[in-house]
């Protein structure tokens, strides 16, 4: 399973990259706004900065909701760097845009997926990736992870090559469950990735190893 970081924050992207486990980045208009990046030129420059840090796929989301607008924006974004993936919302014109970009050989990520039916349509339109939003489904008291399982089962039966990118990840357990449920990629905030590190027995075990080492060396050195 590939690991993407879900942020537009350059420091966090660098921190994840330094761990040696980073395969790509996803952003969205909310994440860009959170970093205070506004205006097309600044947004484009920010994507270029992200693409300088990360070799893998970097999802850049269009703002337009009409076909022509999405194509124009997407084509401009795709020219920024070789690893840009155009993020397209799951709407009717978005489906047309996914087909257009498939025919152009430009990779896409269909975002805001909340049902298996949407995932089928996006795959049929040639999306490179689909982003089911696990956490936001959980927030409505339904089971986000069940959606990953359903999409994985359907794509396997039907032979769809679209990758399942588990998104809206809120914690380390989501990452483990997404891995079990058949996600190809998981995109997470840095704190969820770092959450995978934690286990109290690791801390206790390391403390004991180091204490035993100190004690043995003190005895040996008199
Ligand atoms: C990623 O592609 C999505 O935009 C993101 O994971 C949404 O996460 P959120 O529900 O935490 O905003």
Short mmCIF file of C-alpha atoms and ligand atoms in Angstrom, two decimals:
data_model
loop_
_atom_site.label_atom_id
_atom_site.label_comp_id
_atom_site.label_asym_id
_atom_site.label_seq_id
_atom_site.Cartn_x
_atom_site.Cartn_y
_atom_site.Cartn_z
CA UNK A 1 0.00 0.00 0.00
CA UNK A 2 1.32 3.44 -0.92
CA UNK A 3 1.44 6.30 1.59
CA UNK A 4 0.44 9.81 0.58
CA UNK A 5 0.37 12.81 2.89
CA UNK A 6 -2.83 14.88 2.88
CA UNK A 7 -1.58 18.44 3.31
CA UNK A 8 -0.31 21.50 1.47
CA UNK A 9 2.13 22.29 4.31
CA UNK A 10 5.68 22.11 2.94
CA UNK A 11 7.28 21.41 6.35
CA UNK A 12 4.98 18.45 6.98
CA UNK A 13 5.60 17.13 3.47
CA UNK A 14 9.38 17.36 4.09
CA UNK A 15 9.02 15.64 7.50
CA UNK A 16 7.11 12.74 5.93
CA UNK A 17 9.60 12.55 3.06
CA UNK A 18 12.49 12.40 5.55
CA UNK A 19 10.90 9.32 7.14
CA UNK A 20 11.53 7.59 3.80
CA UNK A 21 7.97 6.32 3.51
CA UNK A 22 6.31 8.98 1.36
CA UNK A 23 4.91 7.98 -2.04
CA UNK A 24 2.84 11.07 -2.90
CA UNK A 25 0.75 14.06 -1.79
CA UNK A 26 -2.91 15.04 -1.93
CA UNK A 27 -4.21 18.56 -1.51
CA UNK A 28 -7.61 20.18 -1.82
CA UNK A 29 -8.84 23.80 -1.88
CA UNK A 30 -9.42 23.76 1.90
CA UNK A 31 -5.86 22.57 2.57
CA UNK A 32 -4.43 25.26 0.23
CA UNK A 33 -6.56 27.91 1.98
CA UNK A 34 -5.31 26.65 5.37
CA UNK A 35 -1.74 27.47 4.26
CA UNK A 36 -2.89 30.95 3.15
CA UNK A 37 -2.18 30.20 -0.53
CA UNK A 38 -4.51 32.28 -2.70
CA UNK A 39 -4.61 33.34 -6.36
CA UNK A 40 -3.88 31.11 -9.34
CA UNK A 41 -0.21 32.10 -9.67
CA UNK A 42 0.55 31.48 -5.99
CA UNK A 43 -1.36 28.19 -6.04
CA UNK A 44 0.59 27.07 -9.14
CA UNK A 45 3.91 28.09 -7.58
CA UNK A 46 3.01 26.18 -4.42
CA UNK A 47 2.31 23.04 -6.44
CA UNK A 48 5.70 23.45 -8.11
CA UNK A 49 7.33 23.63 -4.65
CA UNK A 50 5.53 20.47 -3.54
CA UNK A 51 6.59 18.68 -6.73
CA UNK A 52 10.22 19.65 -6.09
CA UNK A 53 10.05 17.81 -2.73
CA UNK A 54 8.12 14.72 -3.84
CA UNK A 55 8.75 12.55 -6.92
CA UNK A 56 5.46 10.61 -6.64
CA UNK A 57 1.94 11.70 -7.61
CA UNK A 58 0.77 15.12 -6.34
CA UNK A 59 -2.99 15.66 -6.56
CA UNK A 60 -3.97 19.21 -7.56
CA UNK A 61 -7.70 19.92 -7.41
CA UNK A 62 -9.65 21.99 -9.94
CA UNK A 63 -12.02 24.69 -8.68
CA UNK A 64 -14.25 24.79 -11.78
CA UNK A 65 -17.42 22.72 -11.83
CA UNK A 66 -18.13 22.89 -15.57
CA UNK A 67 -16.44 20.64 -18.17
CA UNK A 68 -14.67 23.40 -20.12
CA UNK A 69 -13.40 25.04 -16.94
CA UNK A 70 -12.13 21.76 -15.49
CA UNK A 71 -10.31 20.93 -18.73
CA UNK A 72 -8.69 24.37 -18.95
CA UNK A 73 -7.64 24.35 -15.30
CA UNK A 74 -6.53 20.72 -15.39
CA UNK A 75 -4.39 21.22 -18.48
CA UNK A 76 -2.67 24.23 -16.88
CA UNK A 77 -2.06 22.23 -13.67
CA UNK A 78 -0.70 19.24 -15.62
CA UNK A 79 1.93 21.49 -17.22
CA UNK A 80 3.36 22.50 -13.81
CA UNK A 81 5.22 19.22 -13.26
CA UNK A 82 5.34 15.65 -14.60
CA UNK A 83 3.96 14.19 -11.36
CA UNK A 84 0.78 16.31 -11.11
CA UNK A 85 -2.48 14.33 -10.91
CA UNK A 86 -5.65 16.29 -11.69
CA UNK A 87 -8.20 16.01 -8.91
CA UNK A 88 -11.75 16.15 -10.25
CA UNK A 89 -14.96 16.19 -8.19
CA UNK A 90 -17.55 13.43 -8.57
CA UNK A 91 -20.12 15.44 -10.54
CA UNK A 92 -21.61 14.98 -14.02
CA UNK A 93 -19.15 17.31 -15.78
CA UNK A 94 -16.40 15.73 -13.71
CA UNK A 95 -17.13 12.37 -15.34
CA UNK A 96 -16.77 14.01 -18.76
CA UNK A 97 -13.50 15.61 -17.64
CA UNK A 98 -12.17 12.24 -16.37
CA UNK A 99 -12.82 10.70 -19.81
CA UNK A 100 -11.18 13.68 -21.50
CA UNK A 101 -8.03 13.43 -19.37
CA UNK A 102 -7.91 9.64 -19.82
CA UNK A 103 -7.86 10.22 -23.60
CA UNK A 104 -5.08 12.81 -23.15
CA UNK A 105 -3.04 10.39 -20.99
CA UNK A 106 -3.22 12.78 -18.01
CA UNK A 107 -3.65 11.01 -14.63
CA UNK A 108 -6.68 11.86 -12.48
CA UNK A 109 -7.98 11.43 -8.95
CA UNK A 110 -11.78 11.48 -8.65
CA UNK A 111 -12.56 13.06 -5.28
CA UNK A 112 -15.61 13.23 -2.98
CA UNK A 113 -16.53 9.55 -3.40
CA UNK A 114 -19.17 8.44 -0.90
CA UNK A 115 -20.77 5.42 -2.61
CA UNK A 116 -19.79 2.31 -4.57
CA UNK A 117 -21.91 3.55 -7.48
CA UNK A 118 -19.83 6.72 -7.72
CA UNK A 119 -16.66 4.61 -7.64
CA UNK A 120 -17.95 2.44 -10.51
CA UNK A 121 -18.77 5.50 -12.63
CA UNK A 122 -15.37 7.09 -11.97
CA UNK A 123 -13.57 3.85 -12.89
CA UNK A 124 -15.67 3.51 -16.05
CA UNK A 125 -14.67 7.08 -17.00
CA UNK A 126 -11.01 6.11 -16.63
CA UNK A 127 -10.06 7.73 -13.32
CA UNK A 128 -6.53 6.75 -12.31
CA UNK A 129 -7.54 6.91 -8.63
CA UNK A 130 -10.76 7.33 -6.64
CA UNK A 131 -10.85 8.97 -3.23
CA UNK A 132 -13.52 7.53 -0.89
CA UNK A 133 -13.79 9.81 2.18
CA UNK A 134 -13.65 7.42 5.15
CA UNK A 135 -13.70 9.91 8.04
CA UNK A 136 -16.54 12.01 6.66
CA UNK A 137 -18.69 8.87 6.27
CA UNK A 138 -17.84 7.82 9.85
CA UNK A 139 -18.87 11.34 10.95
CA UNK A 140 -22.39 10.60 9.71
CA UNK A 141 -22.52 7.42 11.86
CA UNK A 142 -22.05 5.11 8.85
CA UNK A 143 -19.08 2.81 8.19
CA UNK A 144 -16.48 4.43 5.95
CA UNK A 145 -14.28 1.36 5.84
CA UNK A 146 -17.15 -0.79 4.48
CA UNK A 147 -17.08 1.45 1.40
CA UNK A 148 -13.39 0.64 0.81
CA UNK A 149 -14.18 -3.09 1.09
CA UNK A 150 -17.11 -2.78 -1.36
CA UNK A 151 -15.11 -0.83 -3.93
CA UNK A 152 -12.15 -3.24 -3.64
CA UNK A 153 -14.46 -6.21 -4.19
CA UNK A 154 -16.20 -4.61 -7.18
CA UNK A 155 -12.97 -3.47 -8.85
CA UNK A 156 -11.48 -6.97 -8.43
CA UNK A 157 -14.57 -8.68 -9.89
CA UNK A 158 -14.82 -6.24 -12.79
CA UNK A 159 -11.10 -5.92 -13.47
CA UNK A 160 -11.10 -2.11 -13.10
CA UNK A 161 -7.55 -0.78 -12.88
CA UNK A 162 -8.51 2.41 -11.00
CA UNK A 163 -6.61 2.64 -7.71
CA UNK A 164 -8.46 3.03 -4.41
CA UNK A 165 -7.04 5.98 -2.48
CA UNK A 166 -8.51 5.92 1.04
CA UNK A 167 -8.99 9.59 2.02
CA UNK A 168 -10.34 11.60 4.93
CA UNK A 169 -8.17 9.50 7.25
CA UNK A 170 -8.41 10.64 10.88
CA UNK A 171 -6.20 8.23 12.84
CA UNK A 172 -3.73 5.36 12.72
CA UNK A 173 -6.49 2.73 13.02
CA UNK A 174 -8.02 4.05 9.80
CA UNK A 175 -4.69 3.35 8.06
CA UNK A 176 -4.53 -0.23 9.35
CA UNK A 177 -8.18 -0.86 8.46
CA UNK A 178 -7.72 0.65 4.98
CA UNK A 179 -4.76 -1.69 4.41
CA UNK A 180 -6.92 -4.69 5.42
CA UNK A 181 -9.85 -3.51 3.33
CA UNK A 182 -8.01 -3.41 0.01
CA UNK A 183 -6.98 0.25 -0.38
CA UNK A 184 -4.09 0.68 -2.84
CA UNK A 185 -3.12 4.03 -1.33
CA UNK A 186 -3.88 5.82 1.91
CA UNK A 187 -3.63 9.61 2.18
CA UNK A 188 -3.27 10.87 5.72
CA UNK A 189 -2.38 13.83 7.87
CA UNK A 190 1.13 13.57 9.36
CA UNK A 191 -0.25 12.90 12.87
CA UNK A 192 -2.06 9.76 11.64
CA UNK A 193 1.13 8.44 10.02
CA UNK A 194 3.12 9.15 13.19
CA UNK A 195 0.33 7.51 15.21
CA UNK A 196 1.39 4.18 13.67
CA UNK A 197 4.61 4.41 15.70
CA UNK A 198 2.96 4.29 19.08
CA UNK A 199 2.69 1.29 21.38
CA UNK A 200 3.23 1.46 25.17
CA UNK A 201 5.00 -1.92 25.19
CA UNK A 202 7.57 -0.54 22.72
CA UNK A 203 8.30 2.35 25.11
CA UNK A 204 8.47 0.05 28.16
CA UNK A 205 10.60 -2.50 26.25
CA UNK A 206 13.08 0.11 25.03
CA UNK A 207 13.36 1.65 28.50
CA UNK A 208 14.18 -1.80 29.95
CA UNK A 209 16.72 -2.65 27.23
CA UNK A 210 18.55 0.63 27.83
CA UNK A 211 18.39 0.28 31.64
CA UNK A 212 19.80 -3.29 31.46
CA UNK A 213 22.55 -2.09 29.13
CA UNK A 214 23.47 0.76 31.51
CA UNK A 215 23.44 -1.57 34.56
CA UNK A 216 25.61 -4.23 32.89
CA UNK A 217 28.13 -1.61 31.77
CA UNK A 218 28.27 0.01 35.23
CA UNK A 219 28.95 -3.43 36.79
CA UNK A 220 31.62 -4.24 34.18
CA UNK A 221 33.32 -0.90 34.72
CA UNK A 222 33.24 -1.30 38.50
C1 LIG B 1 -7.97 14.06 0.19
O1 LIG B 1 -7.80 13.86 -0.97
C2 LIG B 1 -9.19 14.67 0.76
O2 LIG B 1 -9.41 15.90 0.20
C3 LIG B 1 -9.06 14.72 2.24
O3 LIG B 1 -8.55 13.48 2.69
C4 LIG B 1 -10.30 15.12 2.98
O4 LIG B 1 -10.07 14.94 4.34
P1 LIG B 1 -10.99 15.60 5.49
O5 LIG B 1 -12.32 14.91 5.50
O6 LIG B 1 -10.22 15.37 6.74
O7 LIG B 1 -11.13 17.05 5.14
#
